[in-house]
PDB file of C-alpha atoms in Angstrom:
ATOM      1  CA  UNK A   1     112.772 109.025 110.793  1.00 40.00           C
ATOM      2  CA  UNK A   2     110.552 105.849 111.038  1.00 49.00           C
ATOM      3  CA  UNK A   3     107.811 105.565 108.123  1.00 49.00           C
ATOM      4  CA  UNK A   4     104.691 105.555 108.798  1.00 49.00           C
ATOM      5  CA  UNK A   5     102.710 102.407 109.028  1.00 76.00           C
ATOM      6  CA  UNK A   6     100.277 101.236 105.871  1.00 87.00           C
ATOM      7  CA  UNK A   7      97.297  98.873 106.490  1.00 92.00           C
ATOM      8  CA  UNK A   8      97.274  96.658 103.591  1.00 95.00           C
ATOM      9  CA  UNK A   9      94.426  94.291 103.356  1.00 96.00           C
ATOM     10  CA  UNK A  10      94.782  91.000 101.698  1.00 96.00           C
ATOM     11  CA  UNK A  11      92.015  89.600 100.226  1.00 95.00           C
ATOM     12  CA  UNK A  12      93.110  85.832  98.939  1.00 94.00           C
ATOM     13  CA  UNK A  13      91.165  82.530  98.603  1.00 89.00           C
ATOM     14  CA  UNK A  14      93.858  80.295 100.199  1.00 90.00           C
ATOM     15  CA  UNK A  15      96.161  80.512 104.004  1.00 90.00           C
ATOM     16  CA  UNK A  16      98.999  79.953 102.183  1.00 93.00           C
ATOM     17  CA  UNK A  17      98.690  83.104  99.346  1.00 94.00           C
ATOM     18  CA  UNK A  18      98.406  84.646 102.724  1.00 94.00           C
ATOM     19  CA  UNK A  19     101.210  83.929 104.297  1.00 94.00           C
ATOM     20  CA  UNK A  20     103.578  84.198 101.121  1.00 95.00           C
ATOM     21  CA  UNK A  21     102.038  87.727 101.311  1.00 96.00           C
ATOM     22  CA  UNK A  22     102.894  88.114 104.509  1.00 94.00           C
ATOM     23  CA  UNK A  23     106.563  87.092 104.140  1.00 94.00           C
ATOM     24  CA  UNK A  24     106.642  89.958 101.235  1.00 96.00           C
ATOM     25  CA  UNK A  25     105.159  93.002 103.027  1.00 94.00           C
ATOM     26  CA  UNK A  26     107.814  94.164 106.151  1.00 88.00           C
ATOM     27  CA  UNK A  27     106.382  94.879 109.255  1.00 87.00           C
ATOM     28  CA  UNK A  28     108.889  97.767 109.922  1.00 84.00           C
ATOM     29  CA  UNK A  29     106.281  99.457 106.569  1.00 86.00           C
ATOM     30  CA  UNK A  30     103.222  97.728 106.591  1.00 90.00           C
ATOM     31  CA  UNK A  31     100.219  96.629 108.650  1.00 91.00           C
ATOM     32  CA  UNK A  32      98.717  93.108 106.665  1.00 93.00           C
ATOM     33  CA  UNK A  33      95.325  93.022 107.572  1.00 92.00           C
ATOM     34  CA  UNK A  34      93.893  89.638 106.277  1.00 92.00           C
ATOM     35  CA  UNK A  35      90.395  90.347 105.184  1.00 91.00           C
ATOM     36  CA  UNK A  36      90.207  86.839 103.599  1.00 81.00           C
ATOM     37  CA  UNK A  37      89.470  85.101 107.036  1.00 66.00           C
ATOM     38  CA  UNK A  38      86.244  87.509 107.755  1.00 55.00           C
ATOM     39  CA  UNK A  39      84.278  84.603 105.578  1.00 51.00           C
ATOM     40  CA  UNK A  40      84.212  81.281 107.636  1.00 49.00           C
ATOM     41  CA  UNK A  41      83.911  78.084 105.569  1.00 52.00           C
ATOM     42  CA  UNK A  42      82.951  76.950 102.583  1.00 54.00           C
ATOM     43  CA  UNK A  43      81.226  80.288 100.809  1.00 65.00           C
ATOM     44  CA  UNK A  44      82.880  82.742  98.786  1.00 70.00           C
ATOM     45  CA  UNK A  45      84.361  86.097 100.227  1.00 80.00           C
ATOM     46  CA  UNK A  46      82.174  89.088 100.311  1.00 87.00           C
ATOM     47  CA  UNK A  47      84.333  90.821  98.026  1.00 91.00           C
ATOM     48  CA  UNK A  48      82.137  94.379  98.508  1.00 92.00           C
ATOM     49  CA  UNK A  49      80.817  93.640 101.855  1.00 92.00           C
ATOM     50  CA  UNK A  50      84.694  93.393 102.935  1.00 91.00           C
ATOM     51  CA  UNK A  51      85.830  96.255 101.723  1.00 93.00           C
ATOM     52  CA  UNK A  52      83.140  98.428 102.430  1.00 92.00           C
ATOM     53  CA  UNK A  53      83.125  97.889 106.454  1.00 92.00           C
ATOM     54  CA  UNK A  54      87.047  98.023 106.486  1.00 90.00           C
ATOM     55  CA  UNK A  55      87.396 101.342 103.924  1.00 90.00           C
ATOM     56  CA  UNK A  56      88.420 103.615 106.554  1.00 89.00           C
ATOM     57  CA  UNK A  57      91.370 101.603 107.699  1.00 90.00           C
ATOM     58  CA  UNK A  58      92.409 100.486 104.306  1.00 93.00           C
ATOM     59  CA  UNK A  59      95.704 102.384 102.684  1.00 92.00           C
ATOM     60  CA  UNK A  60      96.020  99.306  99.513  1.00 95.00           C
ATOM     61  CA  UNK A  61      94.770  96.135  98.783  1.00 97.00           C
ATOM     62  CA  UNK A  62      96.620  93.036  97.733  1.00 98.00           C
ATOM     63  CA  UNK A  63      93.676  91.236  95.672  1.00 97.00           C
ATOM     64  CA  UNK A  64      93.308  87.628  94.117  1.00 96.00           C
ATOM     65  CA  UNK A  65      92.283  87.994  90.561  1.00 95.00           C
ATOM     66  CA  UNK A  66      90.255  85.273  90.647  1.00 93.00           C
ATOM     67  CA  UNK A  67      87.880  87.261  93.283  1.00 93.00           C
ATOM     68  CA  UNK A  68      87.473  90.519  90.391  1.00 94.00           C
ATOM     69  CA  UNK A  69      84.491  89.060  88.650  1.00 92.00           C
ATOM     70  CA  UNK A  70      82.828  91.349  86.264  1.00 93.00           C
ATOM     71  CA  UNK A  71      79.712  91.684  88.590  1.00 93.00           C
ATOM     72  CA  UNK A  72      82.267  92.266  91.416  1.00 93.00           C
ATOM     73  CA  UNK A  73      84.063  94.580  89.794  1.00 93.00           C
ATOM     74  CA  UNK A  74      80.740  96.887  89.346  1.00 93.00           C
ATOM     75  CA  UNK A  75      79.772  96.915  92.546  1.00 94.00           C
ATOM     76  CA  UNK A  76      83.242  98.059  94.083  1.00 93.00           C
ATOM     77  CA  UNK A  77      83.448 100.729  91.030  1.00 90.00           C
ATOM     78  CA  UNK A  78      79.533 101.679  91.843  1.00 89.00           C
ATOM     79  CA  UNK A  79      80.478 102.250  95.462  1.00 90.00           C
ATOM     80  CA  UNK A  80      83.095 104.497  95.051  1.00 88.00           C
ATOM     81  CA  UNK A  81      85.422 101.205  96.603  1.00 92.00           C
ATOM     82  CA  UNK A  82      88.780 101.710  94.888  1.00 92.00           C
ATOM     83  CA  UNK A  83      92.131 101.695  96.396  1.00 94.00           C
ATOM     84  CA  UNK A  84      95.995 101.213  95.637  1.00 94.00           C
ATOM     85  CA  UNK A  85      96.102  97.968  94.245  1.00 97.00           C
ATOM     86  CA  UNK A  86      98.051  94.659  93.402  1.00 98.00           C
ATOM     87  CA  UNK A  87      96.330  91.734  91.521  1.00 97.00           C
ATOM     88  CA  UNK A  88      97.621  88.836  92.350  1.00 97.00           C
ATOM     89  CA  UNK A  89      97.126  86.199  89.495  1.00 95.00           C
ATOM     90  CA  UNK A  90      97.976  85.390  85.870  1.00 92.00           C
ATOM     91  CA  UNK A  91      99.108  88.455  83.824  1.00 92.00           C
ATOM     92  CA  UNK A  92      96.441  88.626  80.832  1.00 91.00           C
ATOM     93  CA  UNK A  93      96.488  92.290  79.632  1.00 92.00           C
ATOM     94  CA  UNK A  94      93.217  93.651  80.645  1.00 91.00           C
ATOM     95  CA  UNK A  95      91.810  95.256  83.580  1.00 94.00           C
ATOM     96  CA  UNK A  96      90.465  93.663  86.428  1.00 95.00           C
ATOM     97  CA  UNK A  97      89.543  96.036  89.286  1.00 95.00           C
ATOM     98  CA  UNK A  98      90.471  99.743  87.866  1.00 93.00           C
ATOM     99  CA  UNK A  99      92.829 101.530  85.840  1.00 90.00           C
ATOM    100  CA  UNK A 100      95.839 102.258  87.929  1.00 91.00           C
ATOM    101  CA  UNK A 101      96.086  98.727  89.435  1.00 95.00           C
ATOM    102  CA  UNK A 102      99.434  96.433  89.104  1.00 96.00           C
ATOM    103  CA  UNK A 103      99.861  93.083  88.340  1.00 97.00           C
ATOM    104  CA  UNK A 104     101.912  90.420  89.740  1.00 97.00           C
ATOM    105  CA  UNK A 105     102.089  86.805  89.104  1.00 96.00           C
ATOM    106  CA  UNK A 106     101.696  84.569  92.279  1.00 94.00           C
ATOM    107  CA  UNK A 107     105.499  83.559  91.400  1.00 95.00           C
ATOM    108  CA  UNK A 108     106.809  86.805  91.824  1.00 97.00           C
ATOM    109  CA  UNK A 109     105.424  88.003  95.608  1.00 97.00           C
ATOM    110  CA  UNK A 110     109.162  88.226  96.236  1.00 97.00           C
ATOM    111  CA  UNK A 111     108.325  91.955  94.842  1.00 97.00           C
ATOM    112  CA  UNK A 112     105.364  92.655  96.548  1.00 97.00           C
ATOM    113  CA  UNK A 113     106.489  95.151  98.388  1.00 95.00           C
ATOM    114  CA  UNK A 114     107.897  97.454  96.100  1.00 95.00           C
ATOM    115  CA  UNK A 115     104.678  96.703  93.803  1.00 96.00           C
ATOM    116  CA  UNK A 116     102.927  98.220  96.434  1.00 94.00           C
ATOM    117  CA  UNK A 117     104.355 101.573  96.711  1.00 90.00           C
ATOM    118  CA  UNK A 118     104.262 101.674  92.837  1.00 92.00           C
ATOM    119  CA  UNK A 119     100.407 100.924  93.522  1.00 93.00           C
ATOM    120  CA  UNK A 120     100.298 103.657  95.662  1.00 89.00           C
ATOM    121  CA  UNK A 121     102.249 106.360  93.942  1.00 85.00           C
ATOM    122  CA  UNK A 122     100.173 105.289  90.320  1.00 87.00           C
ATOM    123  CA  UNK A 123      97.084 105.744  92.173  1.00 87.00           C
ATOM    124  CA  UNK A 124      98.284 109.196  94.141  1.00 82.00           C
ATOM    125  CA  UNK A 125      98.895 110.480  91.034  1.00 78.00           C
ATOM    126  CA  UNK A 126      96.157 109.796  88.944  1.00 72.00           C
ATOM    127  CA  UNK A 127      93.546 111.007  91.724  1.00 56.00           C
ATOM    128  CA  UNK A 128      90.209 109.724  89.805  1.00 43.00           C
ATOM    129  CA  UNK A 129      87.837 107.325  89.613  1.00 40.00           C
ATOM    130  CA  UNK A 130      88.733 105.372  86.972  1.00 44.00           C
ATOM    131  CA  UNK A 131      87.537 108.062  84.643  1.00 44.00           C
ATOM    132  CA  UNK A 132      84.264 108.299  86.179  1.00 45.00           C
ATOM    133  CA  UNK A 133      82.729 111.536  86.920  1.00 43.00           C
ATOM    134  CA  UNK A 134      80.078 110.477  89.951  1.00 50.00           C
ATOM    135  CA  UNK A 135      80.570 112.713  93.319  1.00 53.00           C
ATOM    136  CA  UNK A 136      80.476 109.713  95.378  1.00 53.00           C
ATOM    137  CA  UNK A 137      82.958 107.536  93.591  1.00 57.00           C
ATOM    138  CA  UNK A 138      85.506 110.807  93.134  1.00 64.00           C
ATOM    139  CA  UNK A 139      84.781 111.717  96.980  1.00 68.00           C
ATOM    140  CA  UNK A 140      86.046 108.451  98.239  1.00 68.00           C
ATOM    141  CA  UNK A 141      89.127 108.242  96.207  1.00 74.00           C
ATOM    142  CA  UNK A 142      89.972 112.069  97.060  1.00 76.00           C
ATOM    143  CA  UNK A 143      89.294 111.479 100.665  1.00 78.00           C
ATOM    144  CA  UNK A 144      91.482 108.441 100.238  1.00 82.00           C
ATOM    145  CA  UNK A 145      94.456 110.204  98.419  1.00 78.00           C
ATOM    146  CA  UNK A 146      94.750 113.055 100.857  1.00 78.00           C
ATOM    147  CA  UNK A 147      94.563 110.459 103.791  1.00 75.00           C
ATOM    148  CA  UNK A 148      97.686 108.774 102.027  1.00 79.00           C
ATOM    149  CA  UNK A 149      98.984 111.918 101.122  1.00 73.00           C
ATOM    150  CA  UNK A 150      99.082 113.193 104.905  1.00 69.00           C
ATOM    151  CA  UNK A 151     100.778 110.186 105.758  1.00 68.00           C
ATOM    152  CA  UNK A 152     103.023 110.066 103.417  1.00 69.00           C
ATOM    153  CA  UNK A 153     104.127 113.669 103.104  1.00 61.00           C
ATOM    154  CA  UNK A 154     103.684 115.433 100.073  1.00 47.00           C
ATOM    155  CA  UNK A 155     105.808 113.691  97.501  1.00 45.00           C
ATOM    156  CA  UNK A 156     104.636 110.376  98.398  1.00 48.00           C
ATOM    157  CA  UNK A 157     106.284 107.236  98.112  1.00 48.00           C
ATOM    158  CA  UNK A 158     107.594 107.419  95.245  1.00 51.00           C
ATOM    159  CA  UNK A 159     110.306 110.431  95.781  1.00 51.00           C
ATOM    160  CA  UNK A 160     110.966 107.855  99.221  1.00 71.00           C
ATOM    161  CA  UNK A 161     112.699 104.988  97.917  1.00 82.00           C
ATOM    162  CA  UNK A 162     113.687 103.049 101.254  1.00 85.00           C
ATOM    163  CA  UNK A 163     117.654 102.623 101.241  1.00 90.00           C
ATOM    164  CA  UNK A 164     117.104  99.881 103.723  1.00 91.00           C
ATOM    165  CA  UNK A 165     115.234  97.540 101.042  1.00 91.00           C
ATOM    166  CA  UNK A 166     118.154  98.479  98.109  1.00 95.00           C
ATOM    167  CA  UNK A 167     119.207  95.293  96.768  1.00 96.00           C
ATOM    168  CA  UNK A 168     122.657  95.762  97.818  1.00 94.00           C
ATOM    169  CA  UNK A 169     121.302  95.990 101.148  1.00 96.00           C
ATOM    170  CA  UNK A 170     119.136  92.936 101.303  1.00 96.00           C
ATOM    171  CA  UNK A 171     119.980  89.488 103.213  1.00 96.00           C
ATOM    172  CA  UNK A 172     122.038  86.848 100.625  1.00 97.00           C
ATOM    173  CA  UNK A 173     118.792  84.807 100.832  1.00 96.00           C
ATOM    174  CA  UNK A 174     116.227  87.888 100.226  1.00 96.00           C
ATOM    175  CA  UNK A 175     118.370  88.818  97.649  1.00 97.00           C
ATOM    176  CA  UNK A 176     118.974  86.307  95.723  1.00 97.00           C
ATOM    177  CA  UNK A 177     114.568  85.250  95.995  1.00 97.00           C
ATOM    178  CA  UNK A 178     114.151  88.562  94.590  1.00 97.00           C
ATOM    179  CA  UNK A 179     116.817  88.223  91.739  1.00 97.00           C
ATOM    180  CA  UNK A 180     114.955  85.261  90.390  1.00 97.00           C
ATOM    181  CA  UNK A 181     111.511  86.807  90.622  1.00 97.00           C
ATOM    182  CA  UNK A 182     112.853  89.595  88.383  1.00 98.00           C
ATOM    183  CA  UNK A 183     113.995  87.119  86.339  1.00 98.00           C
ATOM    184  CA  UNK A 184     110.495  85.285  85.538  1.00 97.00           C
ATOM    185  CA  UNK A 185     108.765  88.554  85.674  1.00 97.00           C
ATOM    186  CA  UNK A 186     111.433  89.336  82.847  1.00 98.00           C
ATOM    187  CA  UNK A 187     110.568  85.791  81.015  1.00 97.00           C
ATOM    188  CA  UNK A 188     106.974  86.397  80.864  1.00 96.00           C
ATOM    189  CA  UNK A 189     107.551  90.148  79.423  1.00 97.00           C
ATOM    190  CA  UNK A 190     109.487  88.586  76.454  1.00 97.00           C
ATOM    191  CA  UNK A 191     107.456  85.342  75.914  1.00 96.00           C
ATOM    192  CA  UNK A 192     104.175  88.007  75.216  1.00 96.00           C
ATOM    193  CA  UNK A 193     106.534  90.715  73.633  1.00 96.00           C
ATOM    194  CA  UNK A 194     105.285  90.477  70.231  1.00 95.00           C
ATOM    195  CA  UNK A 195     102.114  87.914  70.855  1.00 95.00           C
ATOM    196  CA  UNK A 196     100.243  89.774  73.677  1.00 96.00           C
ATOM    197  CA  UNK A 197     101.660  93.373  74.091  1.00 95.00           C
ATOM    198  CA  UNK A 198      99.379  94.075  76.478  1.00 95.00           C
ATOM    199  CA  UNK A 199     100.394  91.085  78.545  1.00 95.00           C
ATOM    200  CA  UNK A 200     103.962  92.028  78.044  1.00 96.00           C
ATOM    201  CA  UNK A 201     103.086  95.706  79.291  1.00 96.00           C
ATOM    202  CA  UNK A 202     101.676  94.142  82.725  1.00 95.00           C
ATOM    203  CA  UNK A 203     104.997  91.945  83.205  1.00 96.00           C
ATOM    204  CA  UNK A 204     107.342  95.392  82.128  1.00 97.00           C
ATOM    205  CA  UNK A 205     105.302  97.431  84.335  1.00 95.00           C
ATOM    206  CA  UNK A 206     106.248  94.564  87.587  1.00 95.00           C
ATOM    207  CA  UNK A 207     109.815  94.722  85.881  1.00 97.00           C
ATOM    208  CA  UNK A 208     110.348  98.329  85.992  1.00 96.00           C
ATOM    209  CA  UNK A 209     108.773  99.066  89.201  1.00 94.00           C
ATOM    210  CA  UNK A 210     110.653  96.608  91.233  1.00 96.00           C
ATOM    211  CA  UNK A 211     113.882  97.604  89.551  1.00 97.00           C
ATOM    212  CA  UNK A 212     113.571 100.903  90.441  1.00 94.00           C
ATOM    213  CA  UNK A 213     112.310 100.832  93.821  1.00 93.00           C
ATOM    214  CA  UNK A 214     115.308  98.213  94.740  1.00 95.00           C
ATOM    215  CA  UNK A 215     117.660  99.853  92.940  1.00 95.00           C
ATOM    216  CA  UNK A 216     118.436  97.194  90.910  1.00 97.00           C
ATOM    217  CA  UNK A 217     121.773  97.968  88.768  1.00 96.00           C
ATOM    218  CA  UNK A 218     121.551  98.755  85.177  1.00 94.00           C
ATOM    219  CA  UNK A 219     124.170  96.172  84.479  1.00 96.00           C
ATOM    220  CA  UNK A 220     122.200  93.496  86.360  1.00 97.00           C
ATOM    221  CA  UNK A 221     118.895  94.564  84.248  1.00 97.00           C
ATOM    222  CA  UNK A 222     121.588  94.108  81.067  1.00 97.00           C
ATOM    223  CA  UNK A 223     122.864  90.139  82.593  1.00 97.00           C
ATOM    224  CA  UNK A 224     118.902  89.210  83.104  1.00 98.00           C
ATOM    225  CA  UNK A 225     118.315  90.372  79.295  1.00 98.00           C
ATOM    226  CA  UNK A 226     121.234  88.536  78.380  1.00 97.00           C
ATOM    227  CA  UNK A 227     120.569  85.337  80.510  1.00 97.00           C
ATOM    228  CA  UNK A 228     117.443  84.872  79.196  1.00 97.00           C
ATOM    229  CA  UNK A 229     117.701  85.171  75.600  1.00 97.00           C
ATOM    230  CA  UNK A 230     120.589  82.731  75.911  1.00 97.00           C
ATOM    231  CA  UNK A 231     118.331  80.673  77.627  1.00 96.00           C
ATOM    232  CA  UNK A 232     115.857  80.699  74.777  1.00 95.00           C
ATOM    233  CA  UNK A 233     118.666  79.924  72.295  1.00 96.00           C
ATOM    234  CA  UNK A 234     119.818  76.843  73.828  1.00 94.00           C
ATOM    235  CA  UNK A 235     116.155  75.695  73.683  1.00 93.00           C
ATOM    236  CA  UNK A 236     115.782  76.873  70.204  1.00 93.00           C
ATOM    237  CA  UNK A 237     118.939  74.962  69.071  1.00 92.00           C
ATOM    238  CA  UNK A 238     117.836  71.594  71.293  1.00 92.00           C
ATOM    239  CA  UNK A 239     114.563  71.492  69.269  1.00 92.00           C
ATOM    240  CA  UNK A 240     116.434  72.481  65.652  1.00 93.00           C
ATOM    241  CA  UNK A 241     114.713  75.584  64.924  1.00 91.00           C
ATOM    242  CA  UNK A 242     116.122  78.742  63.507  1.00 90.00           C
ATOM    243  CA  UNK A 243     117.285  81.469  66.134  1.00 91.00           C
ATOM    244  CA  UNK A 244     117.774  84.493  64.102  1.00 92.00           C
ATOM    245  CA  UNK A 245     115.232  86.424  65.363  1.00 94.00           C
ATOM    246  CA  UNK A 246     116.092  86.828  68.894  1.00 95.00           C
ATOM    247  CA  UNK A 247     117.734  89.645  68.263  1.00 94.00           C
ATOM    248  CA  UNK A 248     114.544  91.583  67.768  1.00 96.00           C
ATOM    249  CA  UNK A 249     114.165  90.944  71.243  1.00 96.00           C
ATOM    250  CA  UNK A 250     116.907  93.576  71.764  1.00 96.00           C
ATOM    251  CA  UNK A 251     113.844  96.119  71.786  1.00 97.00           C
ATOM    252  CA  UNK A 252     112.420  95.017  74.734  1.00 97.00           C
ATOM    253  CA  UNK A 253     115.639  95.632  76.187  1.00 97.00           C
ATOM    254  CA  UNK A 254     115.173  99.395  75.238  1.00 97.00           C
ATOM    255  CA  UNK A 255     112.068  99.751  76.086  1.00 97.00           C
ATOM    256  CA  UNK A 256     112.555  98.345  79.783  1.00 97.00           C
ATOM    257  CA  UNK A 257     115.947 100.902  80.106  1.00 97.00           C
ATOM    258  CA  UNK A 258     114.045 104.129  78.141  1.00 96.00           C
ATOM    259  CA  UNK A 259     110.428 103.145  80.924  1.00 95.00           C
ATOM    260  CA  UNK A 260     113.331 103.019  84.012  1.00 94.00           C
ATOM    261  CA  UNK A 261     115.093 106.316  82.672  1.00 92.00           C
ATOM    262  CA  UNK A 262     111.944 107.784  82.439  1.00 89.00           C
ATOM    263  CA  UNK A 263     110.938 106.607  86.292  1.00 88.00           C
ATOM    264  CA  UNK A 264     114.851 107.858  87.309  1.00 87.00           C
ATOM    265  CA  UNK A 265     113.859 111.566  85.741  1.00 84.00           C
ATOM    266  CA  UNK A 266     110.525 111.671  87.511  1.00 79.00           C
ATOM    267  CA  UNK A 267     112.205 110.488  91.319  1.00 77.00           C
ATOM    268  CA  UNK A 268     113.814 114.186  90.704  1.00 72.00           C
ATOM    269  CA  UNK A 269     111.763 116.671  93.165  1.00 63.00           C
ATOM    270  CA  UNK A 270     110.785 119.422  91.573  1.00 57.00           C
ATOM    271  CA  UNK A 271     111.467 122.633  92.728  1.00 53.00           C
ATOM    272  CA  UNK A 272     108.951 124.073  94.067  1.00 45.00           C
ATOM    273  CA  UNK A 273     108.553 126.285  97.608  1.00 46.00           C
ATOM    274  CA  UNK A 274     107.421 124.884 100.924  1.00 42.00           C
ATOM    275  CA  UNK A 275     104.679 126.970 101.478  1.00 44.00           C
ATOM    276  CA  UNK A 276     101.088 126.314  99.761  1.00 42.00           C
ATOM    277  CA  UNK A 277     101.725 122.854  99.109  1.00 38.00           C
ATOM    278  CA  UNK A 278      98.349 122.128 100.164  1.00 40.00           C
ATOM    279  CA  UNK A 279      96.955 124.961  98.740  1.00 41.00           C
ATOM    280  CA  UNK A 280      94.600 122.452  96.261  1.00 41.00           C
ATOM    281  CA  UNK A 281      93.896 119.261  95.157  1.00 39.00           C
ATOM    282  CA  UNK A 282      94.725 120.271  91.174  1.00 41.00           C
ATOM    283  CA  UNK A 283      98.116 121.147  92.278  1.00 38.00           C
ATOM    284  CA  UNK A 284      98.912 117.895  94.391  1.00 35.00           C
ATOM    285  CA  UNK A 285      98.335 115.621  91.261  1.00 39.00           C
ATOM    286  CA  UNK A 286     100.078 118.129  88.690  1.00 42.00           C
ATOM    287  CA  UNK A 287     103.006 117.420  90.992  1.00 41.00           C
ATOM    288  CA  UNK A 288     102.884 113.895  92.255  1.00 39.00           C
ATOM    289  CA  UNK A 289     104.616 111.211  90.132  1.00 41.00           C
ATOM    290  CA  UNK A 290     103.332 107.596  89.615  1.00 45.00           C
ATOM    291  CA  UNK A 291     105.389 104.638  88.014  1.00 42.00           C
ATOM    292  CA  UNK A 292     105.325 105.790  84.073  1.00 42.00           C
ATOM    293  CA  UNK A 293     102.612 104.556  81.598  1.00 44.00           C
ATOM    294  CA  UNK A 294     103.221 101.782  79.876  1.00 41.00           C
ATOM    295  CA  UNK A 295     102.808 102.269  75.999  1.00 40.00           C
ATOM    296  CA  UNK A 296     102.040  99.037  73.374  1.00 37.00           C
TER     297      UNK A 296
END
């Protein structure tokens, strides 16, 4: 059975970010609507305006950080504008557009996709306005989520990993892009491990997501660990210092395989009957997974 189509729009400052969007998102999934060209010129995109005159076609957005100013963010919150979404742009630690959004470095589109559908199933599953409690902010996000949810069926993406975009099943080229994407998104998590946790949380979050959604081997996730911290060794040694301590690192290991198990135990279905599924919106996010919270 063909999946359905999902319009994400792609707000970005340059042609370029656009197109290595592009190359990210498959057309056989998703519909890239490029909301950055709607402001001719010179001036600054109408962050608000944009989104507000394209919300009913909208599923996700794929959003430059450097767009999410503080005022920006505001107005989008004060208008009930939120959707699925991936911030493209450094990985700092703090929030830029709302709660349930994902991070990925502009290094790393190679995951893009599979960010997305973690995007989507985070924000399925949390069903609320950032915490807010104003009826015009929660009736755009619930009218929003069942639109998605309709679409989607009623376990959402996240029970729907596509076979098709496995890593076993992806082109020696694709593969191999996305194999060194996980492997910087895996360098930044350690770099901020113990400096900036919630840095590191942002870069475990990309880690975990795309690992599960492409089925990336456990023994793979092992070989990156391993790669790396040899790679930081060899450094260490060039510039004489001590390299004792990257063994603590072996907790970030564990923390990536216990935040995958977890994702692995929540892909189960549970078991509940056909009938009534949409019996209420209470139930629908009681039952729908997201990718797992990431703790400190």
């Amino acid at each position: 059975m063909a999946r359905p189509g999902l319009t994400i729009a792609l707000l970005l400052t340059t042609p370029a970010l656009v197109d290595a969007c592009r190359q990210w998102l498959p057309e056989t999934r998703y519909h890239s609507l490029d909301l950055s060209r709607l402001d001719q010129g010179e001036e600054p995109i109408d962050l608000v305006g944009t989104l507000a005159a394209q919300q009913e076609e909208i599923d996700a957005v794929v959003v430059e950080q450097q767009l999410l100013d503080a005022t920006s963010r505001e107005q989008l919150l004060g208008r009930g504008l939120l959707f699925p979404a991936v911030v493209v742009g450094e990985v700092k630690g703090h929030v830029d557009y709302h709660s349930e959004e994902l991070h990925l470095a502009d290094d790393q589109l190679a995951q893009l996709g599979y960010t997305v559908d973690a995007a989507i199933s985070r924000f399925l599953r949390q069903g609320r306005a950032d915490g807010r409690s104003d009826d015009a902010g929660l009736a755009s996000v619930d009218k929003l989520s069942r639109r998605l949810q309709e679409r989607l069926g009623y376990l959402g993406v996240f029970y729907k990993r596509d076979p098709s975009r496995f890593l076993g099943s992806l082109p020696a080229e694709e593969r191999q892009e996305l194999l060194e994407s996980l492997q910087r998104t895996y360098r930044d998590l350690l770099i901020s491990y113990f400096s900036d946790p919630a840095a590191s949380n942002q870069a475990l979050e990309s880690f975990v997501n795309t690992a599960f959604f492409s089925d990336l081997p456990i023994t793979r996730t092992v070989e990156i660990h391993v790669d790396q911290i040899d790679e930081f060794w060899k450094q260490l040694r060039l510039e004489g210092h001590k390299s004792d301590f990257l063994q603590d690192y072996r907790l970030a290991l564990l923390d990536v395989m216990a935040h995958l198990c977890e994702m692995y135990r929540r892909s189960i279905p549970p078991d509940i009957p056909l009938t009534g599924l949409a019996s209420g919106r209470h139930r629908r996010e009681a039952d729908l997974p997201d990718a797992p919270e990431v703790s400190s």
